[in-house]
Amino acid sequence: MEDIYKLVESEATNIERTDEEEDDHFDPETNNLHQPLLKRNRTLSSNPLAIVGAKVSHIESLDYEYLMGFIFMAGANFLLTLVAAVLCVCFAPTAAGPGIPEIKAYLNGVDTPNMFDNRKHRSRCRGLRPRKRRASSTHRQLHCFSIRPRRPDNYRIKWRWLRYFNNDRDRRDLITCGSSSGVCAAFRAPVGGVLFALEEVATWWRSALLWRTFFSTAVVVVVLRAVMEYCKSGDCGLFGKGGLIMFDVSGVSVRYHVVDIIPVAVIGVLGGLLGSLYNHLLHKVLKVYNVINKKGKLHKLLLSLSVSIFTSVCLYGLPFLAKCQPCDTSLPNTTCPTTGRDGNFKQFNCPKGYYNDLATLLLTTNDDAVRSIFSINTPTEFNIFSLFIFFALYCILGLITFGIAVPSGLFLPIILMGSAYGRLLGIAMSPYTKIDQGLYAVLGAASLMAGSMRMTVSLCVIFLELTNNLLLLPITMLVLLIAKTVGDCFNPSIYEIILELKGLPFLDANPEPWMRNITVGELADVKPAVVTLNGIEKVGRIVNYTPIGSPNGANELHGLVLRAHLILVLKKKWFLQERRRTGEWEVREKFTSIDLAERGATIEEVIVTKDEMEMYVDLHPLTNTTPYTVVESMSVAKAMVLFRQVGLRHMIILPKYQAAGVFPVVGILTRQDLIAHNILSVFPHLERSKGTKKGQ
């Protein structure tokens, strides 16, 4: 026992003698968090060896503090993901994902099923909370714009002025305003929101729509500003952090010379290459996810929860690989280190006066992560190893998170990935250029977004409004143009890839070159025969032929009647005992504008008795007597341009020569008939064809 006491006294003496030496050579990597406590109490030993009896044991206690932190974080993420996944899987499957591809399709003329269903809106609002993705804000905002005009009767709204929104054109304009307002609210970029709607989502544009979208974004900015003023007291949590300028980099003077064009061009080329590679890999991942999701709801839930657990492990575990860095006391108005839910310089596992740069990027909100990586005049804040881990992790998480059954988006993950490799390039080029590393991060984020999403004008304005530095305009324009050009050489934009995977019949602005070598008449020949109905038709024949029909009389084209209107007539039992024409008052008495605007009913909902099958229906009041028609010799390329620009739903094909005995209608084309891969599935030789024009 005397030997043990001597050992303790010796250790205590050694501590007293080396206190000053330890202060001069303090190493944050080798000293644990309890070292200051050991120094205060001179009777305790800092030796990691425990004395048990007369033996020395190399056993230490478990650190339950960090373990409980991980359990809390992973549990919260798991629970929130579970709620979001259950809502998307069981109640609103279309709420999963960013929503922008569906918006593009709807504004292109595609009647996407259940796109603006009220259950989907509630699921998206609740499910977005744990994910923090920007793109879904656009979808959530436009739903608010479309929820009233969609079906007013469902929401007990009877105002007369809402009748102006009971048509597809006005709904389309409102949804366009909603999409621009969503981007404005997410990035606080009113002009960028307008340009985003113009460049990316809207198919048809006119001057009246321009001022409407601008008015919408102006209202959003005013409301945001008012709410931020109210929330200055801190009662609103993290809302409003950063003001209207989210990622301000105006505090640095942008100086660049001709030689700086080289690294700027390199950023653009890398953005195009990485963006196209990201699109390619995401395409492969989404195909795998489609196979998994087809196995049932349980597999969708398990996939989402597995990604949640993997994300929690990476976000909490990887910061332990980073080295603690000393706080820079020369930075003005800076708190270092921080332990709250916001702010830079996270302490995490480091001692007082030191911070973990990787934890600063991972264990914070996405907004704060972007602010940190965009920070200017901080050349030593992040080391290369931490930035590389951050970039690699977000590349992986961006690939595996997108496509699971939760509301998610692409904007912020791509911004974070691009800013990481931009800052890495800035560190590498720091000896040769005067451009700040934070500005390299901004350019990297812009280049990767352009390389993946293929946007230029709207992205340029959004980044200028985000960063509040107009001096970045020339090099930002150059980076965006280079990145988009490089990306277009490899594959389409990420939204076009998602549209194809979802099977949405989106019509591009430019037809394929081989579409000039086939006529609409040839397309009609491979389709089923057209079903025609008389102006006054028997109920039984309408029930047996519910596809879109062309009423005719005396072997001439009278017009076009919609399937939805035929089903509406059958459901309301608007039948006649004898064959006769009905008066206009009879139609107004039976049908309202809301009834005629509704869609989605199926023939299975119709119940018709045997006696009613022998009655008649006057189709003249429900017939569009001025449908768009084309001649069978027109090329598919011209027909597709006409179909898209006019915003048609059906296109009737007429014979080239009208004569007695010639059927007045050759066929009917819909947008599905004009999709490139649908045509190639029937005419595979066209893709290799490079002949002359066949249609005029």
XYZ file of C-alpha atoms in Angstrom:
696
model
C 0.000 0.000 0.000
C 2.869 2.370 0.701
C 4.016 1.886 -2.901
C 0.586 2.914 -4.147
C 0.563 6.105 -2.058
C 4.035 6.979 -3.318
C 2.816 6.517 -6.886
C -0.097 8.909 -6.322
C 2.147 11.525 -4.691
C 4.596 11.216 -7.566
C 1.860 11.770 -10.140
C 0.532 14.817 -8.267
C 4.025 16.312 -8.085
C 4.529 15.748 -11.802
C 1.276 17.565 -12.552
C 2.338 20.612 -10.542
C 5.703 20.776 -12.255
C 4.367 20.495 -15.805
C 1.338 22.827 -15.568
C 3.136 25.681 -17.273
C 4.579 23.381 -19.913
C 1.121 22.015 -20.723
C -0.250 25.531 -21.059
C 2.501 26.378 -23.539
C 2.100 23.158 -25.523
C -1.645 22.599 -25.356
C -2.764 20.134 -27.992
C -6.528 19.931 -28.548
C -6.250 16.526 -30.160
C -4.570 14.782 -27.211
C -6.313 16.554 -24.317
C -9.811 15.481 -23.419
C -12.680 17.782 -22.476
C -12.123 17.232 -18.736
C -8.506 18.438 -18.708
C -9.313 21.887 -17.187
C -11.077 20.156 -14.284
C -8.019 18.051 -13.641
C -5.866 21.120 -13.406
C -8.113 22.764 -10.847
C -8.027 19.731 -8.578
C -4.409 18.957 -7.847
C -5.281 15.725 -6.036
C -6.554 14.041 -9.190
C -4.295 12.382 -11.685
C -4.446 13.078 -15.420
C -2.888 9.707 -16.063
C -5.399 7.557 -18.006
C -4.342 4.505 -15.957
C -6.771 3.559 -13.204
C -5.499 2.134 -9.893
C -7.441 -0.911 -8.736
C -5.995 -2.502 -5.579
C -2.320 -2.893 -6.250
C -2.717 -3.224 -10.036
C -2.917 -0.643 -12.800
C -5.907 -1.026 -15.202
C -6.072 0.351 -18.774
C -9.881 0.703 -18.669
C -11.776 3.962 -19.224
C -15.464 4.881 -18.862
C -17.834 5.052 -21.803
C -18.761 8.555 -23.005
C -22.528 8.453 -22.577
C -22.864 12.159 -23.399
C -22.072 11.680 -27.097
C -23.930 8.399 -27.264
C -27.114 9.996 -25.965
C -26.656 12.883 -28.372
C -26.519 10.489 -31.292
C -29.535 8.530 -30.053
C -31.557 11.711 -29.702
C -30.582 12.986 -33.145
C -31.100 9.656 -34.919
C -34.383 9.060 -33.096
C -35.773 12.477 -34.007
C -34.725 12.048 -37.638
C -36.180 8.531 -37.720
C -39.499 9.638 -36.240
C -39.922 12.619 -38.545
C -38.976 10.548 -41.583
C -41.446 7.875 -40.515
C -44.264 10.436 -40.313
C -43.364 11.936 -43.697
C -43.042 8.514 -45.336
C -46.354 7.240 -43.934
C -48.147 10.343 -45.211
C -46.603 9.985 -48.671
C -47.021 6.223 -48.952
C -50.506 5.846 -47.513
C -52.264 9.136 -48.217
C -50.559 11.220 -50.897
C -47.989 9.345 -53.024
C -47.597 12.289 -55.406
C -46.352 14.478 -52.524
C -42.991 12.687 -52.578
C -40.126 14.350 -54.384
C -39.565 17.998 -55.301
C -42.757 18.638 -57.274
C -41.095 20.810 -59.922
C -41.251 18.117 -62.663
C -44.991 17.782 -62.030
C -45.353 21.565 -62.215
C -43.505 21.637 -65.536
C -45.737 18.876 -66.865
C -48.953 20.556 -65.708
C -47.971 23.901 -67.220
C -47.064 22.026 -70.400
C -50.638 20.787 -70.615
C -50.474 17.458 -68.774
C -53.410 16.872 -66.434
C -51.336 15.221 -63.711
C -53.558 13.003 -61.533
C -54.075 14.201 -57.926
C -51.402 16.868 -58.313
C -53.280 19.463 -56.268
C -55.256 17.173 -54.029
C -55.808 18.648 -50.565
C -54.409 15.525 -48.880
C -51.212 15.963 -50.831
C -50.869 19.541 -49.630
C -51.242 18.532 -45.982
C -48.782 15.660 -46.399
C -46.216 17.911 -48.053
C -46.503 20.612 -45.378
C -46.047 18.090 -42.574
C -43.466 15.954 -44.300
C -41.158 18.797 -45.285
C -40.229 19.748 -41.762
C -37.462 17.189 -41.208
C -36.077 17.371 -44.742
C -35.450 21.114 -45.227
C -35.380 21.055 -49.021
C -35.912 24.199 -51.085
C -37.605 22.910 -54.235
C -40.654 21.705 -52.359
C -41.377 25.253 -51.199
C -42.262 26.006 -54.807
C -44.738 23.147 -54.942
C -46.237 24.036 -51.584
C -46.707 27.671 -52.632
C -48.370 26.930 -55.951
C -50.780 24.540 -54.233
C -52.025 27.480 -52.173
C -52.601 29.359 -55.426
C -54.482 26.462 -57.025
C -56.498 25.089 -54.129
C -59.377 27.520 -54.507
C -59.940 27.580 -58.253
C -59.504 23.842 -58.626
C -62.906 22.753 -57.325
C -64.614 25.530 -55.382
C -67.667 23.451 -54.562
C -65.554 21.049 -52.513
C -64.464 23.874 -50.204
C -67.938 25.445 -49.845
C -66.834 28.575 -51.688
C -69.664 30.079 -53.764
C -68.276 33.482 -54.705
C -69.325 34.465 -58.227
C -65.909 35.825 -59.193
C -64.408 32.347 -58.810
C -66.165 31.298 -62.004
C -63.308 32.956 -63.877
C -60.984 30.252 -62.510
C -63.086 27.289 -63.622
C -60.993 26.803 -66.745
C -57.567 25.402 -67.426
C -56.061 28.640 -68.723
C -56.728 30.681 -65.569
C -55.625 27.810 -63.363
C -52.440 27.573 -65.388
C -51.720 31.274 -64.827
C -52.342 30.985 -61.100
C -50.029 27.997 -60.806
C -47.332 29.879 -62.713
C -47.666 32.724 -60.203
C -47.485 30.173 -57.407
C -44.260 28.652 -58.699
C -42.567 32.044 -58.948
C -43.790 32.947 -55.459
C -42.423 29.677 -54.081
C -38.919 30.395 -55.363
C -39.199 33.952 -54.087
C -40.177 32.746 -50.616
C -37.465 30.080 -50.521
C -34.565 32.252 -51.683
C -36.016 35.723 -51.042
C -35.393 36.477 -54.689
C -38.443 38.194 -56.233
C -36.978 38.885 -59.680
C -35.292 35.488 -59.724
C -38.648 33.855 -58.971
C -40.260 35.538 -61.974
C -37.407 34.497 -64.248
C -37.495 30.954 -62.858
C -41.138 30.636 -63.859
C -40.345 32.076 -67.286
C -37.251 29.988 -68.012
C -37.911 26.679 -66.315
C -41.556 25.859 -65.614
C -43.830 27.863 -67.927
C -44.555 26.595 -71.434
C -46.763 29.517 -72.485
C -45.884 33.087 -71.601
C -47.409 36.464 -72.332
C -46.993 40.020 -71.098
C -50.042 39.873 -68.813
C -48.582 36.848 -67.035
C -45.300 38.714 -66.533
C -46.778 41.472 -64.395
C -48.988 38.990 -62.536
C -46.028 36.887 -61.460
C -44.091 40.019 -60.560
C -47.001 41.252 -58.461
C -47.166 37.873 -56.700
C -43.476 37.909 -55.786
C -43.738 41.534 -54.626
C -46.516 40.569 -52.223
C -44.399 37.659 -50.965
C -41.436 39.947 -50.237
C -43.604 42.469 -48.393
C -45.160 39.752 -46.250
C -41.763 38.174 -45.552
C -40.338 41.503 -44.489
C -43.279 42.189 -42.184
C -43.024 38.777 -40.543
C -39.254 39.152 -40.099
C -39.777 42.450 -38.315
C -42.258 40.769 -36.028
C -39.872 37.864 -35.369
C -36.910 40.029 -34.369
C -37.738 39.306 -30.738
C -36.737 35.666 -31.291
C -40.179 34.175 -30.695
C -40.239 32.595 -34.181
C -37.226 30.308 -33.789
C -34.883 30.279 -36.768
C -37.335 31.957 -39.141
C -36.006 35.111 -40.715
C -32.338 34.509 -39.970
C -30.162 36.523 -42.343
C -32.848 39.009 -43.381
C -33.868 39.365 -47.008
C -30.254 38.759 -48.096
C -29.688 35.141 -47.122
C -26.012 34.669 -48.006
C -24.488 38.138 -48.016
C -20.981 38.295 -49.542
C -21.010 42.018 -50.279
C -18.327 42.647 -47.654
C -15.493 41.697 -49.983
C -14.299 43.639 -52.998
C -14.310 41.502 -56.129
C -11.078 42.030 -58.014
C -10.191 39.844 -60.927
C -7.963 40.132 -63.962
C -7.657 38.362 -67.279
C -5.651 35.544 -65.724
C -8.553 34.840 -63.342
C -10.696 33.799 -66.306
C -8.835 30.475 -66.355
C -9.916 29.234 -62.876
C -13.407 30.642 -63.467
C -13.650 28.669 -66.721
C -12.360 25.586 -64.912
C -15.176 25.934 -62.368
C -17.683 26.102 -65.223
C -16.277 23.021 -66.939
C -16.193 21.073 -63.662
C -19.763 22.157 -62.924
C -20.937 20.867 -66.295
C -19.070 17.575 -65.937
C -20.114 16.953 -62.341
C -23.674 18.066 -63.042
C -24.091 15.673 -65.961
C -22.443 12.893 -63.927
C -24.823 13.576 -61.055
C -27.788 13.390 -63.458
C -26.515 10.098 -64.864
C -25.997 8.503 -61.455
C -29.319 9.786 -60.144
C -31.026 8.273 -63.180
C -29.556 4.882 -62.296
C -30.492 5.223 -58.608
C -34.075 6.186 -59.435
C -34.416 3.134 -61.669
C -33.336 0.929 -58.758
C -35.744 2.737 -56.444
C -38.579 2.180 -58.916
C -37.962 -1.554 -58.713
C -37.990 -1.428 -54.910
C -41.068 0.798 -54.695
C -43.066 -1.511 -56.965
C -42.808 -4.247 -54.318
C -45.277 -2.484 -52.051
C -45.793 0.118 -49.366
C -43.707 -1.697 -46.779
C -40.652 -1.620 -49.023
C -41.136 2.127 -49.575
C -41.209 2.730 -45.838
C -38.181 0.543 -45.175
C -36.208 2.293 -47.904
C -36.990 5.736 -46.476
C -36.145 4.710 -42.914
C -32.903 3.031 -43.996
C -31.774 6.227 -45.695
C -32.735 8.159 -42.545
C -30.577 5.950 -40.311
C -27.650 6.109 -42.720
C -27.933 9.901 -42.849
C -27.951 10.205 -39.053
C -24.888 7.966 -38.685
C -22.933 9.960 -41.257
C -23.918 13.393 -39.985
C -23.043 12.544 -36.394
C -20.088 10.226 -36.901
C -18.033 11.900 -39.609
C -17.231 15.090 -37.604
C -15.145 12.926 -35.252
C -12.702 12.468 -38.147
C -12.000 16.203 -38.347
C -9.316 17.937 -36.339
C -10.156 20.664 -33.857
C -9.070 24.106 -35.000
C -8.334 27.132 -32.798
C -10.808 30.010 -32.912
C -9.625 33.104 -34.720
C -10.029 35.932 -32.216
C -9.339 38.548 -34.884
C -12.740 38.007 -36.569
C -15.145 40.815 -35.560
C -18.597 40.076 -34.106
C -17.898 36.351 -34.021
C -18.827 33.878 -31.307
C -16.418 30.958 -31.232
C -17.053 28.230 -30.413
C -20.859 27.834 -30.502
C -22.995 25.060 -29.099
C -26.495 26.181 -30.160
C -28.594 25.024 -33.073
C -27.420 27.880 -35.301
C -24.232 29.800 -35.879
C -20.743 28.968 -37.114
C -17.755 27.381 -35.368
C -19.452 24.387 -33.721
C -17.574 23.167 -30.671
C -18.833 19.553 -30.856
C -16.034 17.390 -29.366
C -13.426 20.135 -29.097
C -12.239 21.928 -25.945
C -12.965 25.528 -25.169
C -11.411 27.900 -27.664
C -11.487 25.340 -30.489
C -14.104 24.355 -33.067
C -14.835 21.427 -35.378
C -15.112 22.706 -38.958
C -16.843 19.576 -40.286
C -19.427 19.670 -37.493
C -19.986 23.329 -38.391
C -21.126 22.213 -41.851
C -23.011 19.033 -40.966
C -24.652 19.657 -37.584
C -26.553 22.799 -38.468
C -29.366 24.021 -40.674
C -28.861 24.014 -44.416
C -29.038 27.803 -44.488
C -26.274 28.134 -41.902
C -24.185 25.543 -43.737
C -24.399 27.623 -46.907
C -23.602 30.812 -44.972
C -20.553 29.129 -43.451
C -19.181 27.830 -46.708
C -19.925 31.138 -48.494
C -18.216 33.100 -45.714
C -15.672 35.637 -46.945
C -12.329 36.726 -45.482
C -12.001 33.346 -43.735
C -9.225 31.553 -45.622
C -8.378 29.195 -42.738
C -11.877 28.412 -41.443
C -12.151 25.060 -43.267
C -9.402 22.597 -44.110
C -9.262 20.583 -47.313
C -9.972 17.245 -45.645
C -13.221 18.464 -44.073
C -14.415 20.074 -47.303
C -13.703 16.903 -49.266
C -15.634 14.747 -46.770
C -18.513 17.236 -46.871
C -18.586 17.210 -50.677
C -18.439 13.406 -50.920
C -21.106 12.946 -48.248
C -23.563 15.328 -49.865
C -22.998 13.701 -53.244
C -23.963 10.350 -51.728
C -26.871 11.711 -49.701
C -28.131 13.711 -52.662
C -28.227 10.539 -54.752
C -29.831 8.176 -52.245
C -32.248 10.631 -50.597
C -33.905 11.815 -53.776
C -36.482 9.251 -54.829
C -37.538 7.941 -51.424
C -41.115 8.422 -50.231
C -40.654 11.807 -48.540
C -41.036 15.388 -49.770
C -37.574 16.457 -50.873
C -35.853 18.743 -53.325
C -32.690 19.400 -55.281
C -31.821 23.059 -54.857
C -29.984 23.149 -51.536
C -28.183 19.776 -51.835
C -26.766 20.855 -55.196
C -25.844 24.290 -53.817
C -23.985 22.667 -50.919
C -22.167 20.205 -53.186
C -21.164 22.907 -55.631
C -20.040 25.333 -52.952
C -17.820 22.645 -51.406
C -15.868 21.877 -54.554
C -15.814 25.589 -55.415
C -14.155 26.355 -52.084
C -11.736 23.480 -52.597
C -10.717 24.965 -55.928
C -10.430 28.364 -54.258
C -7.995 26.943 -51.705
C -5.962 25.349 -54.484
C -5.880 28.590 -56.504
C -5.281 30.937 -53.561
C -1.552 31.460 -54.354
C -2.396 32.500 -57.917
C -5.565 34.609 -57.619
C -7.028 37.376 -55.475
C -10.610 36.105 -55.606
C -11.882 35.195 -52.142
C -12.544 31.530 -51.324
C -16.129 32.364 -50.411
C -16.680 33.755 -53.912
C -15.230 30.560 -55.395
C -17.834 28.694 -53.338
C -20.597 30.860 -54.813
C -19.335 30.210 -58.347
C -19.049 26.488 -57.657
C -22.658 26.312 -56.454
C -23.863 28.223 -59.506
C -21.892 26.027 -61.900
C -23.172 22.746 -60.465
C -26.779 23.948 -60.567
C -26.356 25.015 -64.184
C -24.650 21.714 -65.022
C -27.486 19.694 -63.506
C -30.620 21.814 -64.042
C -29.433 23.645 -67.204
C -30.776 27.040 -66.132
C -28.864 30.263 -66.792
C -30.732 33.577 -66.611
C -32.893 32.796 -63.580
C -29.973 31.207 -61.710
C -27.795 34.239 -62.369
C -30.370 36.623 -60.899
C -31.187 34.302 -57.978
C -27.524 34.123 -56.977
C -27.130 37.877 -57.264
C -30.142 38.377 -54.995
C -28.863 35.714 -52.607
C -25.353 37.140 -52.266
C -25.979 40.892 -52.683
C -22.843 41.378 -54.777
C -23.436 42.780 -58.248
C -19.722 42.657 -59.008
C -20.060 38.888 -59.357
C -22.334 39.295 -62.404
C -19.753 38.945 -65.238
C -17.993 35.863 -63.898
C -21.282 34.290 -62.761
C -22.684 34.632 -66.277
C -19.545 33.064 -67.721
C -19.639 30.147 -65.276
C -23.332 29.430 -65.935
C -22.956 29.492 -69.721
C -19.932 27.183 -69.682
C -21.523 24.735 -67.241
C -24.782 24.504 -69.191
C -22.966 24.050 -72.507
C -20.766 21.276 -71.123
C -23.701 19.526 -69.436
C -25.829 19.587 -72.606
C -23.123 17.598 -74.376
C -23.820 14.527 -72.207
C -27.451 14.251 -71.090
C -30.660 16.266 -70.549
C -31.440 18.243 -67.426
C -32.340 16.516 -64.185
C -35.979 17.577 -64.464
C -36.302 16.114 -67.960
C -34.868 12.838 -66.684
C -37.403 12.748 -63.843
C -40.250 13.547 -66.245
C -39.243 10.579 -68.385
C -39.008 8.242 -65.392
C -42.433 9.348 -64.142
C -43.936 8.728 -67.564
C -45.326 12.264 -67.887
C -45.896 13.146 -71.583
C -43.944 16.397 -71.680
C -43.672 18.011 -75.130
C -40.338 19.697 -75.814
C -40.135 23.004 -77.615
C -38.074 21.541 -80.454
C -39.176 18.361 -82.250
C -36.691 15.648 -83.093
C -35.157 15.927 -86.599
C -36.531 12.525 -87.647
C -40.090 13.725 -86.985
C -39.987 15.466 -90.354
C -39.860 12.063 -92.034
C -43.259 10.827 -90.901
C -46.751 12.237 -91.393
C -49.664 12.424 -88.993
C -51.617 10.183 -91.340
C -49.083 7.418 -90.796
C -49.456 7.811 -87.045
C -53.231 7.550 -87.374
C -52.915 4.311 -89.384
C -51.310 2.459 -86.459
C -53.924 3.660 -83.965
C -57.353 2.097 -83.329
C -60.192 3.310 -85.507
C -61.947 6.525 -84.519
C -65.272 6.106 -82.700
C -67.931 8.388 -84.155
C -71.301 9.288 -82.703
C -74.379 10.913 -84.175
C -75.522 14.326 -83.033
C -78.451 12.644 -81.276
C -77.296 9.237 -80.115
C -78.699 6.299 -78.201
C -77.590 5.909 -74.583
C -76.591 2.287 -75.180
C -74.123 3.223 -77.899
C -72.521 5.911 -75.734
C -72.104 3.422 -72.879
C -70.434 0.926 -75.193
C -68.140 3.530 -76.772
C -66.905 5.869 -74.060
C -63.647 6.947 -75.775
C -63.403 10.451 -77.194
C -65.828 10.679 -80.077
C -66.527 12.876 -83.091
C -70.255 13.364 -83.538
C -71.285 13.347 -87.140
C -74.403 13.721 -89.144
C -74.934 12.931 -92.805
C -71.343 11.677 -93.009
C -69.788 15.041 -92.139
C -67.679 16.227 -89.216
C -69.762 18.136 -86.719
C -67.284 18.562 -83.842
C -65.627 16.960 -80.845
C -67.116 15.808 -77.541
C -65.063 14.968 -74.448
C -65.207 11.644 -72.650
C -65.724 13.502 -69.340
C -68.834 15.210 -70.725
C -70.245 11.927 -71.994
C -69.811 10.375 -68.541
C -71.379 13.481 -66.957
C -74.455 13.085 -69.170
C -74.770 9.436 -68.170
C -74.330 10.175 -64.448
C -76.940 12.947 -64.457
C -79.224 10.803 -66.667
C -79.930 13.604 -69.112
C -81.892 11.292 -71.390
C -84.668 11.917 -73.925
C -87.607 9.671 -74.678
C -87.520 10.551 -78.404
C -84.880 11.717 -80.868
C -84.998 15.525 -80.759
C -82.844 18.635 -80.289
C -82.788 20.226 -76.839
C -83.114 23.882 -76.031
C -80.398 25.986 -74.457
C -82.474 26.502 -71.300
C -82.623 22.731 -70.774
C -78.840 22.501 -70.782
C -78.383 25.417 -68.364
C -80.928 23.922 -66.034
C -79.134 20.578 -65.876
C -75.442 21.524 -65.983
C -73.313 24.210 -64.349
C -69.924 25.510 -65.370
C -68.418 23.696 -62.372
C -69.925 20.403 -63.550
C -68.436 20.810 -67.013
C -64.990 21.722 -65.599
C -64.709 18.630 -63.402
C -62.791 15.583 -64.563
C -61.751 12.257 -63.196
C -65.077 10.422 -63.348
C -65.018 6.885 -64.784
C -67.571 4.787 -66.621
C -67.619 2.369 -63.672
C -69.458 5.020 -61.662
C -72.335 5.068 -64.134
C -75.444 2.958 -63.535
C -77.845 2.702 -66.474
C -80.928 0.488 -66.594
C -81.989 -1.591 -69.579
C -84.855 0.781 -70.405
C -82.536 3.805 -70.257
C -80.221 2.167 -72.785
C -82.918 2.704 -75.421
C -83.256 6.433 -74.711
C -81.475 9.255 -76.544
C -78.961 11.981 -75.733
C -78.592 15.250 -77.620
C -74.832 15.807 -77.914
C -75.032 19.082 -79.835
C -74.885 21.372 -76.731
C -71.783 19.539 -75.424
C -69.912 19.457 -78.725
C -66.948 21.651 -79.609
C -67.887 22.560 -83.156
C -64.577 24.327 -83.916
C -61.830 21.820 -83.092
C -58.306 22.175 -84.430
C -57.767 20.022 -87.508
C -54.770 19.147 -89.678
C -54.418 17.414 -92.995
C -53.081 13.858 -92.995
C -50.055 14.891 -95.081
C -48.660 17.230 -92.389
C -45.371 16.159 -90.829
C -45.301 15.105 -87.187
C -42.735 17.825 -86.468
C -45.112 20.603 -87.539
C -48.042 18.933 -85.800
C -46.106 18.738 -82.519
C -45.137 22.420 -82.661
C -48.770 23.362 -83.321
C -50.035 21.071 -80.570
C -47.632 22.519 -78.003
C -47.849 26.189 -78.868
C -51.632 26.308 -79.048
C -52.036 24.094 -75.981
C -54.271 21.485 -77.542
C -55.751 18.398 -75.968
C -56.836 16.710 -79.196
C -55.936 17.192 -82.830
C -58.285 15.841 -85.504
C -56.729 14.523 -88.709
C -58.719 15.100 -91.881
C -58.252 13.318 -95.228
C -56.281 15.136 -97.892
C -59.082 14.756 -100.418
C -62.753 15.260 -99.536
C -65.126 13.270 -101.699
C -68.324 11.291 -101.517
C -67.787 8.004 -99.735
C -64.595 9.195 -98.047
C -64.795 9.046 -94.256
C -64.558 12.636 -92.922
C -62.064 11.838 -90.122
C -58.781 9.936 -90.485
C -57.923 9.905 -86.782
C -57.343 11.844 -83.571
C -53.958 12.619 -82.016
C -53.278 13.292 -78.344
C -50.011 14.338 -76.693
C -49.163 10.685 -75.967
C -49.087 10.072 -79.734
C -46.511 12.859 -80.214
C -44.006 11.725 -77.569
C -40.731 10.724 -79.231
C -40.174 7.364 -77.535
C -43.794 6.336 -78.185
C -43.340 6.967 -81.897
C -39.990 5.167 -81.967
C -41.522 2.121 -80.306
C -43.709 1.722 -83.421
C -41.293 3.146 -86.023
C -37.801 2.230 -84.730
C -36.182 2.918 -88.107
C -36.896 6.661 -87.813
C -34.091 7.293 -85.329
C -31.554 6.235 -87.936
C -33.342 8.035 -90.735
C -31.692 11.162 -92.136
C -33.629 11.546 -95.332
C -35.435 14.534 -96.732
C -38.665 15.968 -95.449
C -41.683 13.837 -96.176
C -44.431 16.055 -94.739
C -44.971 19.684 -95.571
